Every structure is written in C-alpha cells, then in structure tokens.
XYZ file of C-alpha atoms in Angstrom:
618
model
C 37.840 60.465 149.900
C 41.570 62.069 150.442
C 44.530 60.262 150.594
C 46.787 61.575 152.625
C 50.128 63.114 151.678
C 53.396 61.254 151.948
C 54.958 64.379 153.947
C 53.963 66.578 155.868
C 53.623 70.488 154.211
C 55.938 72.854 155.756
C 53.872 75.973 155.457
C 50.348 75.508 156.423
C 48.946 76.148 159.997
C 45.819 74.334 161.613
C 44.797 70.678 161.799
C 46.043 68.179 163.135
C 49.466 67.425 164.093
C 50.437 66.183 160.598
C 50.157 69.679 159.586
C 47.671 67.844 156.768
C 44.826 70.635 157.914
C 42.298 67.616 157.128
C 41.271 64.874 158.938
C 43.146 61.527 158.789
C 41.333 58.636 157.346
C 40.571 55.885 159.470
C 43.564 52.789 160.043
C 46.342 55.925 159.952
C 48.243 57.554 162.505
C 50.603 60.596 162.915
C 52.948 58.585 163.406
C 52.590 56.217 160.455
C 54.291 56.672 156.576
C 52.209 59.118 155.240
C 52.424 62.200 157.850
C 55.894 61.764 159.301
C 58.325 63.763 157.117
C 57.958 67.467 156.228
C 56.983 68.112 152.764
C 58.838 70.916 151.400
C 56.976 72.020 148.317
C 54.006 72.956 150.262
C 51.367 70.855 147.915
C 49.667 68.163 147.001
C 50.231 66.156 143.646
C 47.449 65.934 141.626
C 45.939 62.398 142.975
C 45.803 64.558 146.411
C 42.811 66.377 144.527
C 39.255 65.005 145.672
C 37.245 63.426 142.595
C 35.157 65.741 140.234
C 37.255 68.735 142.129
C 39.797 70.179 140.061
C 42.804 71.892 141.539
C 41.976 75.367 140.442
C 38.219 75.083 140.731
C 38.086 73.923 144.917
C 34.689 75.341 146.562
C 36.468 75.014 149.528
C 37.085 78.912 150.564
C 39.752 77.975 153.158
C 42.516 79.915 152.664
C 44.557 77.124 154.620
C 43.855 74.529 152.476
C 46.488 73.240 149.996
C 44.091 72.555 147.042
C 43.717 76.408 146.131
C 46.736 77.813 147.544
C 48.645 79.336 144.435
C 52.004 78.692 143.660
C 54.968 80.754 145.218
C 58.346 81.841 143.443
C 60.954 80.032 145.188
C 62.998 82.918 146.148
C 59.955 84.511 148.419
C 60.229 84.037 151.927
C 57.729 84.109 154.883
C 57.574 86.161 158.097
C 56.648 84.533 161.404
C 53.178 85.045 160.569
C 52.870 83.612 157.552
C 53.235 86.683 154.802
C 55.593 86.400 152.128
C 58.450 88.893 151.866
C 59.373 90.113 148.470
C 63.234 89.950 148.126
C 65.641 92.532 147.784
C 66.064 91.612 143.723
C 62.528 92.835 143.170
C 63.482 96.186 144.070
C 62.953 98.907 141.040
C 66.672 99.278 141.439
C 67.613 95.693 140.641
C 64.942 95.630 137.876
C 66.327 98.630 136.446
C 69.339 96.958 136.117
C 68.782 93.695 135.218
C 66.714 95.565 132.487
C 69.486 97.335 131.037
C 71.908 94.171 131.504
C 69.518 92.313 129.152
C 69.386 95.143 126.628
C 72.830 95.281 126.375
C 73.430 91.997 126.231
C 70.805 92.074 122.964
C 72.022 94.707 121.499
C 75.587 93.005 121.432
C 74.256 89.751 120.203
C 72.237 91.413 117.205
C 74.853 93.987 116.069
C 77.076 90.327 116.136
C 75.071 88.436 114.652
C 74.658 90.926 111.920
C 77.887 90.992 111.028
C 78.359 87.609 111.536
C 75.185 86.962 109.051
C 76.268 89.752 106.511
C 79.746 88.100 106.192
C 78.049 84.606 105.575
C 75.704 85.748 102.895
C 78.246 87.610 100.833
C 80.076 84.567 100.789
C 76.780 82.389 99.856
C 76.555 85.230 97.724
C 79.775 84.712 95.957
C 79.776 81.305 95.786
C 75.986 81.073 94.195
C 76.157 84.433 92.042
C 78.480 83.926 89.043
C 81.750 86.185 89.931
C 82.401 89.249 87.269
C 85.880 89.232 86.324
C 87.124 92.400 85.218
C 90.867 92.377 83.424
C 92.704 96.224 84.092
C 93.168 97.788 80.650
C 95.909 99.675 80.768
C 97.180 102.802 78.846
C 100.780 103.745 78.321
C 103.506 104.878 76.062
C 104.847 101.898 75.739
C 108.391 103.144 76.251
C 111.079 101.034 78.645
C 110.502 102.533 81.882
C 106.747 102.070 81.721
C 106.435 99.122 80.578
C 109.619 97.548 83.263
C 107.606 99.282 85.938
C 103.900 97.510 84.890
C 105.234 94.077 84.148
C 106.785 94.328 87.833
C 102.787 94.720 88.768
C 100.803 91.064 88.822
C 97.531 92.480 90.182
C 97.699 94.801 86.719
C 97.952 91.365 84.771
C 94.848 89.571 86.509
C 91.815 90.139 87.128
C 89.673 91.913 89.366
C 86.865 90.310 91.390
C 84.293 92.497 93.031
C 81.437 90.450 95.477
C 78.771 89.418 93.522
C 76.693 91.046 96.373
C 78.340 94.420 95.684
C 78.368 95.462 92.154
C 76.954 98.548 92.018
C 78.931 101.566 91.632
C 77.103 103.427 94.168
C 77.097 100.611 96.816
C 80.640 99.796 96.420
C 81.177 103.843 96.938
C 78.968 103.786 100.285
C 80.257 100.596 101.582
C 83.712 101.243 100.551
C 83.673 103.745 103.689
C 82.821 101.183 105.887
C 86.372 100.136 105.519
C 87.332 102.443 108.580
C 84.929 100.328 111.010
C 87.252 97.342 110.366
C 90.887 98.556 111.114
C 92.724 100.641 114.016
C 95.674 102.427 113.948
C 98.079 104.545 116.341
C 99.369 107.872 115.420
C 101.622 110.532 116.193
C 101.062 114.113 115.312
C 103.874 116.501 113.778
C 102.598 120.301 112.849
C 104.080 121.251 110.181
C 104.445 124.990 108.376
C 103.799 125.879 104.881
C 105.010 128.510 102.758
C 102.223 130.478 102.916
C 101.858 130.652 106.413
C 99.413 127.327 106.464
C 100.009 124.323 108.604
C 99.046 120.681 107.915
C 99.249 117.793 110.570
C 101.434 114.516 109.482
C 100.632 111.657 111.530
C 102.832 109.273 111.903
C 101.951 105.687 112.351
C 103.501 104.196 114.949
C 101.526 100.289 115.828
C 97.966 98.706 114.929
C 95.829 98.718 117.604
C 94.153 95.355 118.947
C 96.817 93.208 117.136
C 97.543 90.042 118.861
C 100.862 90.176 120.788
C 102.388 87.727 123.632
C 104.229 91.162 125.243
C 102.023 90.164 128.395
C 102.894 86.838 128.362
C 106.580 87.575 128.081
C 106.355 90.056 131.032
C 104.955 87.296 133.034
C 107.396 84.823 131.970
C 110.048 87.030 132.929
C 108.919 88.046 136.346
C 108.525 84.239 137.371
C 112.236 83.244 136.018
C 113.691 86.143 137.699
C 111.807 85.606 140.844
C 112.355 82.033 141.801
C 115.880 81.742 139.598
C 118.643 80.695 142.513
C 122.056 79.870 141.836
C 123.054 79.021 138.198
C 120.012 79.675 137.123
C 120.182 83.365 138.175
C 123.453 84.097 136.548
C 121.759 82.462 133.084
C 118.931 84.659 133.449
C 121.386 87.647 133.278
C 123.300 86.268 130.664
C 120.564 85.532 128.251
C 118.084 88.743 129.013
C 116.570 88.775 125.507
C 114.398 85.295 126.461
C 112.698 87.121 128.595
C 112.434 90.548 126.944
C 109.202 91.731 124.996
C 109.639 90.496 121.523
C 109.109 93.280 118.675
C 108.321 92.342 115.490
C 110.599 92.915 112.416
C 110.095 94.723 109.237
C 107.953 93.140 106.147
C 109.432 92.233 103.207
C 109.070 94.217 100.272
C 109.300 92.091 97.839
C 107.245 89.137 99.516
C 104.423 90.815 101.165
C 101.823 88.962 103.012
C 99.413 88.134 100.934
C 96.363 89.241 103.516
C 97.271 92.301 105.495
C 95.796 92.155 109.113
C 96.771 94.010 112.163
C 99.056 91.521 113.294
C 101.140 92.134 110.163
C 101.614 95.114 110.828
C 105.250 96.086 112.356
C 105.765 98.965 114.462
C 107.765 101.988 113.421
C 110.397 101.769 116.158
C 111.415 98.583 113.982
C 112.509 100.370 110.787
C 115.368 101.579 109.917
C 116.578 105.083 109.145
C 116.366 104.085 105.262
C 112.961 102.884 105.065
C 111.056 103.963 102.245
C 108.870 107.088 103.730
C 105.191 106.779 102.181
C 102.511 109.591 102.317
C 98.907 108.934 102.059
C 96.786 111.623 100.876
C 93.143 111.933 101.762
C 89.890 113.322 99.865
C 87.592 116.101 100.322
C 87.506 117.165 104.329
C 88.901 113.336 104.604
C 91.981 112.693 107.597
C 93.493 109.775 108.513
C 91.022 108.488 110.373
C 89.172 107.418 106.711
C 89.136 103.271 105.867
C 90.827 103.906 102.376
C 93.672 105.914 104.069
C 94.184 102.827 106.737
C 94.087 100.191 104.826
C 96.310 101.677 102.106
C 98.776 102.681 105.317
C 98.618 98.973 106.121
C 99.295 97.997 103.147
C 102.432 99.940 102.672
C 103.288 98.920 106.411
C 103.376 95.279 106.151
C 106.177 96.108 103.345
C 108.628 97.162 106.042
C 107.869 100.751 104.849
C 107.432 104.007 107.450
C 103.937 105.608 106.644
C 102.396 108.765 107.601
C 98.498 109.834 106.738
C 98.778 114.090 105.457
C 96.062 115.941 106.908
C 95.562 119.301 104.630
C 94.768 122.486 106.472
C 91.823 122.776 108.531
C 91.064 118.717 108.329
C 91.486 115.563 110.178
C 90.910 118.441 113.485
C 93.845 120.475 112.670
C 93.601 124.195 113.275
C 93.245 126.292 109.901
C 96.155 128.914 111.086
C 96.065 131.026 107.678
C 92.625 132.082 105.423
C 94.043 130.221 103.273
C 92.285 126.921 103.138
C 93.131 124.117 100.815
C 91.996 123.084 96.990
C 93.134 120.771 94.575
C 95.398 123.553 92.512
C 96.967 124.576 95.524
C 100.446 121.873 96.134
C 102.076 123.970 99.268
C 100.746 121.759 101.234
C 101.769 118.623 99.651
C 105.107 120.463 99.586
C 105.799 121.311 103.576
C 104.958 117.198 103.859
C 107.581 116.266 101.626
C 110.321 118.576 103.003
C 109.399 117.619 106.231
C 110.005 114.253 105.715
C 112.876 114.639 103.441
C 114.176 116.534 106.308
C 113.484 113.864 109.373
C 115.104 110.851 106.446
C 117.537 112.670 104.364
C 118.437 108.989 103.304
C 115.429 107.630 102.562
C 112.905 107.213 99.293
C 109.679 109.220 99.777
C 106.744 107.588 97.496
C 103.293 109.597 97.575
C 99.560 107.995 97.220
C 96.189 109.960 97.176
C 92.383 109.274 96.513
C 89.778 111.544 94.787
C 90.627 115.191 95.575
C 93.934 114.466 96.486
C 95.436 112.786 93.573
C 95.005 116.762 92.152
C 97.139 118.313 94.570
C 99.582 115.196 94.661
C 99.633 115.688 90.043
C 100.051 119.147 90.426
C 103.059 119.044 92.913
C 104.857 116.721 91.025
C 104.209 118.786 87.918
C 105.026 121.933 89.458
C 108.392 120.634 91.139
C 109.535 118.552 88.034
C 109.389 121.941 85.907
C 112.342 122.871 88.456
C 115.698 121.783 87.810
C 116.829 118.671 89.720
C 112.662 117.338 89.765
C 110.679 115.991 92.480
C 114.193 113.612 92.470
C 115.846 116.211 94.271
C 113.788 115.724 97.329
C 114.162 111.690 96.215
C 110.549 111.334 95.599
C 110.213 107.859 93.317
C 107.042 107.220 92.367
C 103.139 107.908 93.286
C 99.934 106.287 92.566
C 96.890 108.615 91.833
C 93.677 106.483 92.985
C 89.527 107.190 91.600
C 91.158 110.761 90.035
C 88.206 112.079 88.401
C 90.565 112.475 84.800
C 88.213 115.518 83.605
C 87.297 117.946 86.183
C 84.940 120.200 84.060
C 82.644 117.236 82.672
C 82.718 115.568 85.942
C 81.915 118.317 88.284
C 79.026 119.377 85.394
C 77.784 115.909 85.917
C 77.267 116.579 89.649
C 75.099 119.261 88.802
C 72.886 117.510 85.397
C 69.236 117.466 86.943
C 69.320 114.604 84.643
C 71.539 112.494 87.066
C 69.757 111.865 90.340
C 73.130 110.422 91.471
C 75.216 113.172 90.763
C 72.764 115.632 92.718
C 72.475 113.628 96.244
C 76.651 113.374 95.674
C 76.774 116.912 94.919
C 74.268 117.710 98.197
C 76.617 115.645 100.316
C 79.894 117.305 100.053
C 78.315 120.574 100.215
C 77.284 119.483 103.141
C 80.481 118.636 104.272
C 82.278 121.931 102.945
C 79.567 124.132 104.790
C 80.580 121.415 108.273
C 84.348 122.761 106.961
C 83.427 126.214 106.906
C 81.061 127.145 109.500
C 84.088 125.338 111.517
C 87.338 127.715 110.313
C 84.597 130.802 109.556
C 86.715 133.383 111.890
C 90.217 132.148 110.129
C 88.201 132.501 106.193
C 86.759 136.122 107.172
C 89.793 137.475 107.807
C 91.217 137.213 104.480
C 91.869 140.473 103.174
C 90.220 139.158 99.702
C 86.923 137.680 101.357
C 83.737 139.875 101.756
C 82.916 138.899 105.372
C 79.149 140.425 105.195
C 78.114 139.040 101.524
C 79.849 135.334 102.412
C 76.445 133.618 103.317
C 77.940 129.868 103.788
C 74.563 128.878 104.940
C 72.900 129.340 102.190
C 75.329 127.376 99.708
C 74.284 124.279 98.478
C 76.374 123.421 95.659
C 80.242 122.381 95.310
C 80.276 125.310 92.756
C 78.935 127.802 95.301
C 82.152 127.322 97.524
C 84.423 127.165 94.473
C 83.145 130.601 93.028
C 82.458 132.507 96.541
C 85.750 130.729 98.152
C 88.218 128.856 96.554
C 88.371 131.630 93.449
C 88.665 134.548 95.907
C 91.615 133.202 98.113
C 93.615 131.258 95.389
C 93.398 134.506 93.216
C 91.743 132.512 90.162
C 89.648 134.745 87.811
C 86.675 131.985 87.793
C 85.861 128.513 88.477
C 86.956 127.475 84.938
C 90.504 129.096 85.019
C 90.876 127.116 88.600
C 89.772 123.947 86.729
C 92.257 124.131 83.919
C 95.546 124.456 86.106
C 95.125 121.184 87.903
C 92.850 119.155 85.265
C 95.247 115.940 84.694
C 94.983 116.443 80.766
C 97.420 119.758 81.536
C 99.719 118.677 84.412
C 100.623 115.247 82.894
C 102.900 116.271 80.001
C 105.352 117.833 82.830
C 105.436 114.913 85.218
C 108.828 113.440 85.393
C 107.858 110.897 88.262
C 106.978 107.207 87.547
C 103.373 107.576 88.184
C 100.459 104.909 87.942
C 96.155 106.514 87.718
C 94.050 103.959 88.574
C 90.425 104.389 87.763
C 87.088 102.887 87.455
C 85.214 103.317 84.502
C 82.091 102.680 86.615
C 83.242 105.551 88.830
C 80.039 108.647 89.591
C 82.754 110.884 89.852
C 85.315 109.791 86.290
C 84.527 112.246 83.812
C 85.109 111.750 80.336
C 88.444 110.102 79.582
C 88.709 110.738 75.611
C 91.635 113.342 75.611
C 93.283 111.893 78.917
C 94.201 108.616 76.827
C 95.572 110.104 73.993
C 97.860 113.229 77.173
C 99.171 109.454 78.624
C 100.386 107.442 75.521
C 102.376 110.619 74.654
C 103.785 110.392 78.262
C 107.006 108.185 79.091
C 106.671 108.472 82.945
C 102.825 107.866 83.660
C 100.149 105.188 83.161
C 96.306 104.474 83.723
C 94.796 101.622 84.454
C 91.050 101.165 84.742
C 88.732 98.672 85.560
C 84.775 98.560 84.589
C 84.308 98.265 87.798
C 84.984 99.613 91.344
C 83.079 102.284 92.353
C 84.516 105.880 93.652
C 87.902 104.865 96.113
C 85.982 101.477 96.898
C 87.324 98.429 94.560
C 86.474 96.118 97.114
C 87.183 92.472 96.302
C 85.356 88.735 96.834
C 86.112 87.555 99.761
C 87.345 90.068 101.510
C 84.842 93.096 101.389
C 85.434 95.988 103.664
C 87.313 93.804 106.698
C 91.449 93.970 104.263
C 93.036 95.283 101.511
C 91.468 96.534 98.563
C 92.376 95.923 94.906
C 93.884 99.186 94.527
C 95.905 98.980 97.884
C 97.827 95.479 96.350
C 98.501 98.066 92.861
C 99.393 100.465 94.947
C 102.278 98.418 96.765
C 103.372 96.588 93.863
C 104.373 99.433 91.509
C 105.802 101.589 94.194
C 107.959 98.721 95.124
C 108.932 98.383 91.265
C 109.766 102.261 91.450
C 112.170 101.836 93.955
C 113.772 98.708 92.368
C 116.879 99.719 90.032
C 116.248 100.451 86.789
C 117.787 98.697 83.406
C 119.813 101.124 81.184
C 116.957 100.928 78.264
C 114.238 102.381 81.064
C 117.269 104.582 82.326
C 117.823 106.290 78.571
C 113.693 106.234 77.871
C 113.596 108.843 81.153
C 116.310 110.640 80.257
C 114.907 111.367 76.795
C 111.578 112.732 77.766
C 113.634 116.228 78.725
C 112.204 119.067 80.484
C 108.806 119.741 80.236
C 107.383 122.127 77.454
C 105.199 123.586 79.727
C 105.866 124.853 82.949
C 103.002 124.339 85.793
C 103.481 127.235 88.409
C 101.720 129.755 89.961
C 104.042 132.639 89.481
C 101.487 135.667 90.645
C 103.184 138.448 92.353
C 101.938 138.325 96.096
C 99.246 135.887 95.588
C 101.385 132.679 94.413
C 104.169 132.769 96.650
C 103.289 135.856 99.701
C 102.680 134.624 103.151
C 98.704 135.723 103.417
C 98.283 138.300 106.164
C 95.204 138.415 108.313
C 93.280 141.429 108.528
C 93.804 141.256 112.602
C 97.446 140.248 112.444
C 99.730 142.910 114.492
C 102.843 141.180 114.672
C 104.182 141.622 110.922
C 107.892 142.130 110.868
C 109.564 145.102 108.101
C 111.989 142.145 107.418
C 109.844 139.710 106.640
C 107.679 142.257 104.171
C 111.188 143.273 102.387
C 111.542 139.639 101.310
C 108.150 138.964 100.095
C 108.470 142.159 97.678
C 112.159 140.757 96.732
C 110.319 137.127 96.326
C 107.511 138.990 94.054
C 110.383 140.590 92.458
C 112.255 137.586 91.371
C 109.183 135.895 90.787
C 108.214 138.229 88.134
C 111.552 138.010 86.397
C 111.173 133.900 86.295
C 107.508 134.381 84.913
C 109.201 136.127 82.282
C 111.805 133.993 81.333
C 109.503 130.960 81.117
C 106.693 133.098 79.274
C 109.623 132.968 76.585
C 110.186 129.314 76.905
C-alpha cells in the first residue's frame, strides 16, 4: 500500500536501513533506486500518503513517522538527539529590532508616499478643476516714477493662478506655512544694538543646504591627479590648479533670474561682491527666519546675485530680549539698528527692505519716520521696499478678530494670543522690570486676546495713552503721505486679516512714491501658485524681485522730476516724547548706569523737545 520514497529522509530515526521507518515492499532492496540517496526535505509528497489517509488526519500516533510530522522553518536546527534549536534571530532582542526596522521602514514609505500622492492629486487637481485666473488691480498715482517702476513688473501685468485644490483663503493661510518644510538655509548670526538699549539678531545667509554640488567629486578628482601625476604631468597639475579646485558658483543675474528658484540656484555669499544689493527680510508676529515665507522670499532675492539677511526683532527667532522693551509695529528702532548695520558692513551698496503681516508696519513706519528727516531713507541708500499681506486698516481689521460674528477671526485671534503669551511667559523677568509695568497686576496667563497684550503691554512700554492712539501712528492711511521710498503693498482682497481698504485707495493715488496691488485671491502671506504649491517661489516672491530690481535700475528724467516734486512731507511721523521716544529704558535692577550717559539723555530730551516744537509749527 506505500510506495516508497525516492530518497532517503535525513531526519527520522528507526526502521530499516533506508531510514524509510516502514517496511519495504516486496521486489525492493536498500540498495535499489528508491532508498539510496538522502532526502533532504524530510517528507513525503503527497502520493507517499496511504489511500483514504489524508496527510493531516494519519491515525498512526508514531511520532517517527513522516505522514504527521509538521513542517519545520528552515532556519531551525537539531541537536544530536533530535530537538530542534531555536536560532539566535528568535531572540526578543532580534525581534525587537527587526520590529522597529519594519516600523521605520513604514513610517518612511507612508510619510513618502503621502507627499508623493498629495503632489500628484494637486496636479490631477489642476489639470481637471478649471484654473481661477486672477489679474492684480493695481492702484497708483499715475505719475512717472510709478508707473516706470510697475511696467518694469510682468508678474503685475499677468495673472495669478492659485491650485484649484487650494482656494480657500484660510487653507492657502495654513498651508502657506508649510512652505518652511520644503527649503533649508545656512545662517550666520550678527547681534546688533538699538537705540534704546534693545538688540535684534541679523542672520546672514551664507549657502542652501542639501543643494546638489560636485565639491566631493572635485576633491576626489584632485587627490587622484596629484597622486599618480609623474613627470610632465606633475608640473601641469601645478600650473593649472583651478581644474582641480572646488568650483563655487557665481552670482545670479538680476535682470534674468531663473525662472524656478531651487536650492541649487542659490549662490553662496562668499561669491558676491562688496556692491551687491543688501536685502532685509522682515518677519511677522513672533516669526524668525526660520519661517517658509521668509526663505523662500530670501531665495528669491538670492538667485538675483543679491546678499540677504532674515531681521529677527527683539526677543524672536531665540534672541535674548536684553531691554523691557519688546517690539510692536509703531516702534521702527529696530528696523533702524538693521539698516545702519548694514549700511555700515556695505557703505557701497543698495539696501532694499521686504516684510509680511506685522512687519510691513514697522518697515512703513521707518521709512516714514526717516524720510521726514532731511537727506530720507536715501541717505542710508535705501531704494525701494515691498510691504506683503499688510492688513491696510488696523482698527477694522483687528475689530474683525474679535466680531463673535466671525468664527474665523476668533480661532485667528486665539492663536496669536497664544503665541504672544509663548513670547511672554518666555522674556517675563526682562518685561517686569520695566519701570512702567505693574509686575503683581500683569497676569499674562490669563490673557486671551491680541487686545489684552496691546492694552496691559504694548501701551504701557511704548508710552501710548490707549490701544487706539497706538493704532493711529502706524495705520498705513497716516504713514503713507510721508514715504519718499519707491514702495509696492501687495494684498489679497481674500485676506482674514485686510481690513477695509476704502480710504487707503484714495491715501495711494495721492501718493507719487507708493503703489498697491491686490489680488482676489491669496490668502494671509500665502499666494501660492499652480504647480508649484508650497515646494518654490510664491507669487508675491517673483513681485517682490521684479520691482526691487526696477528700483535699483536708473531712472528717466520725467520719473526723476515726478520724485523731486512730491517735496517734504506735510506731516512729520516721529515719536518725539521726552524720555520715552528716544531714552535708553533702564531696568529697575540695573546698577551700572553711568552720570555721562544720563547727562546726554536729558540733553537728547532737551533737543528733542525743541524739534517737537519746531515741527508742531510746520
């Protein structure tokens, strides 16, 4: 009833000397086919298996018998009696690991393929969805330099293209910060001093990180020539070292940018010359350069051949707050130390300023405090700025973040409280000992508003007499009138944080150095385009490039003589108030004042009174 199997099984004792454990059938031998050769698998095939006997349901109970004997993983092995060893990869130590190798590897697969997936449906989303053009409307005086500065803008003449999976103003603001996932950069700190005893960290950008380079390669190439180069060969190896050296890229071109910025386009600063336009990014509320619209716009301005450095304000981007001073959007000192200190390290070259949300207020009000001084922001050769998602009414947009009627403006409103009390609970030891600030009744805990820090904060220490006094001196509707600079808003009208812009249009058409442009869509600093998304350049960023670069281009005599006939400004922008405006701030704990230092500060209050007066009468 068996037939008997063509080799013999390796690992089962007993029977005959086939090693078969069964009896041979009659007209076979050990010797003959079916015996002779070792049978490594260890089992039968399945016409070994008696008739009406399947393999798993043997009554045989032998435990030496090959129908029932269960399968064995192949990497078990067997002691001289018989018993199966477990290896050393079944350990808990090896499973542990192998565990954790697995979830890793997942992990990097999924957050890949998301990406992966999430750029191929906004592109199936862009290429199904019909695209919504939007065409910049722009607002100006129409006089010669305006106008030679806009036409030198084609992004301001085209249209802009936001994904058809991103059209909401809301998701283009939250997704817009997702920008500063997709770009690296290197930076070197400089501390820098204000006036008022404040200090503000510049960081300098110096490379991209994670661009492709060939620096290696080189090297490598080198070290081989120079070690096997005999005879004439060595003597050309001396003569031509630059084949061999690392090869640094050169400088963009200004005027013929590449049209998509990456990191690779991105030249390093030790490449520019001692001319190179100098441009200063400006961040938003408790922002730094570490944000994706401050990166991108820095790489933007890079790959122009131009030397950029990111302004941290006091007490953000982890610099130290060194005064109880801290910063707010009518305060321009430290806008100020940033451009001396620049104008200082490049006497020669053209500073141009940018800034988003909270910063384009204390970028307007510098420039309209500093052209109300003789010479202008000229005299430190600032050319031109570009004011990005400036919320163009401060009192109607700030009451809109507080409407119970606006859902929006309340979780917006909840978040940068949130990041305020993160700013204050941080620099809480530097803000007590203000000599203005009530130590025991500032409960920062318990404020949950943007006006709560405003009113128990930013009034107290910027000697304002209430929130709406400290609104009016940097609202854009006042400062514009005494800007002297070429400078270009750009807006959204679709932007949670715009205001109303009824009496801004009518402050702009009577200026002959600014313009606004705006856009129905685009979100709060997002503007992110088709295509591209959050992984380049923005909308605003190509702007941005494009009328700087037509600021710093000469100007024809009809745009010369339309600049030269807007004047001096009517009204003055300054904060002329005796020890407040002007005094260094001295800390309730601080031992080291000098008698000097105090007799200059009452001769600077002194002559500041006397200019007060003078311009009063202007």
């Amino acid at each position: 009833p068996f037939v008997a199997s063509p080799q013999k099984p390796a690992d089962v004792a007993g029977g005959d000397g086939s090693g078969s454990g069964l009896p041979l059938p009659e007209g076979h031998d050990k010797t003959s086919d079916f015996g002779s050769t070792e049978d490594p698998s260890g089992s039968f095939d399945r016409a070994d298996t008696p008739a009406g006997v399947s393999e798993h349901d043997s009554a045989d109970d032998d435990t030496g018998s090959r129908v029932s004997e269960p399968s064995r993983p192949p990497d078990a092995t067997r002691n001289d009696a018989g018993i199966a060893n477990s290896d050393t990869n079944d350990s808990l130590g090896w499973r542990a690991a192998a565990y954790a190798s697995r979830a890793a590897v997942g992990i990097a697969k999924t957050a890949a393929a998301a990406v992966g997936i999430g750029h191929v449906v906004g592109r199936v989303c862009d290429a199904v969805r019909l695209e919504e053009r939007c065409v910049p409307f722009l607002v100006h005086g129409g006089d010669a330099l305006t106008t030679e500065l806009i036409d030198k803008c084609p992004s301001l003449f085209g249209s802009y293209v936001p994904p058809a999976w991103c059209t909401n103003p809301h998701a283009q603001t939250l997704i817009g910060y997702g920008r500063m996932l997709t770009l690296f950069l290197k930076y070197d700190r400089q501390l820098v001093r204000c006036e008022d005893g404040g200090q503000v960290a510049l960081d300098w950008l110096v490379e991209s990180r994670f661009k492709k380079t060939n620096k290696l390669a080189d090297v490598f190439r080198a070290t081989w020539r120079a070690s096997f180069a005999f005879g004439s060969n060595a003597k050309n190896v001396e003569k031509r070292p630059s084949r061999f050296a690392p090869k640094t890229r050169r400088a963009g071109n200004a005027k013929d940018p590449p049209k998509t910025v990456t990191a690779s386009s991105i030249p390093d600063a030790c490449s520019l010359p001692l001319d190179a336009p100098v441009f200063i990014m400006l961040h938003g509320i408790n922002g730094g350069s570490h944000e994706g619209p401050t990166k991108w716009a820095i790489a933007t301005a890079a790959a122009r051949g131009w030397r950029c450095v990111a302004l941290n304000l006091r007490g953000c981007g982890g610099a130290a707050l060194a005064s109880p001073k801290v910063y707010c959007a009518a305060s321009s000192s430290d806008v100020r130390a940033a451009v001396d200190a620049c104008h200082a390290l490049y006497p020669a070259a053209p500073i141009l300023l940018s800034a988003y949300s909270l910063g384009t207020y204390i970028v307007g009000t510098y420039l309209a405090e500093e052209d109300c001084k003789p010479g202008g922001a000229a005299r430190r050769n600032v050319a031109g700025a570009v004011l990005t998602s400036c919320p163009m009414d401060p009192h109607s947009s700030y009451a809109g973040l507080s409407d119970p009627d606006i859902p929006s403006g309340l979780l917006y409103n909840g978040a940068i409280a949130a990041k305020l009390r993160e700013y204050f609970f941080k620099h809480s030891e530097a803000i007590h000992e203000h000599p203005e600030v009530d130590a025991k009744a500032l409960n920062i805990a318990a404020m949950r508003t943007v006006a709560d820090f405003e009113k128990a904060v930013i009034v107290t220490t910027h000697a304002f007499r209430d929130v709406e006094e400290y609104y009016a001196y940097f609202s854009p509707e006042r400062i514009i009138p005494a800007i002297r600079t070429p400078t270009l808003y750009v807006v959204a009208r679709d932007d949670p944080f715009l205001g109303q812009m009824e009496g801004i249009s009518k402050v702009i058409r009577e200026s002959k150095h600014v313009a606004l442009a705006h856009v129905a869509r685009g979100g709060h600093v997002a503007f992110l385009e088709k295509g591209t998304g959050v992984f380049g350049q923005c909308w605003t960023d190509k702007v941005t490039g494009e009328f700087l670069q037509a600021a710093l281009e000469p100007r024809s005599t009809c745009a010369e003589a339309a600049a030269k006939s807007a004047g001096s400004p009517k009204t003055v922008i300054a904060r002329d108030i005796p020890g407040i405006g002007q005094r260094r701030i001295v800390a309730r704990t601080s031992i080291g004042f000098d008698a000097a230092d105090d007799e200059d500060d009452v001769s600077d209050a002194r002559s500041t009174k006397g200019d007060a007066a003078k311009r009063a009468k202007l």
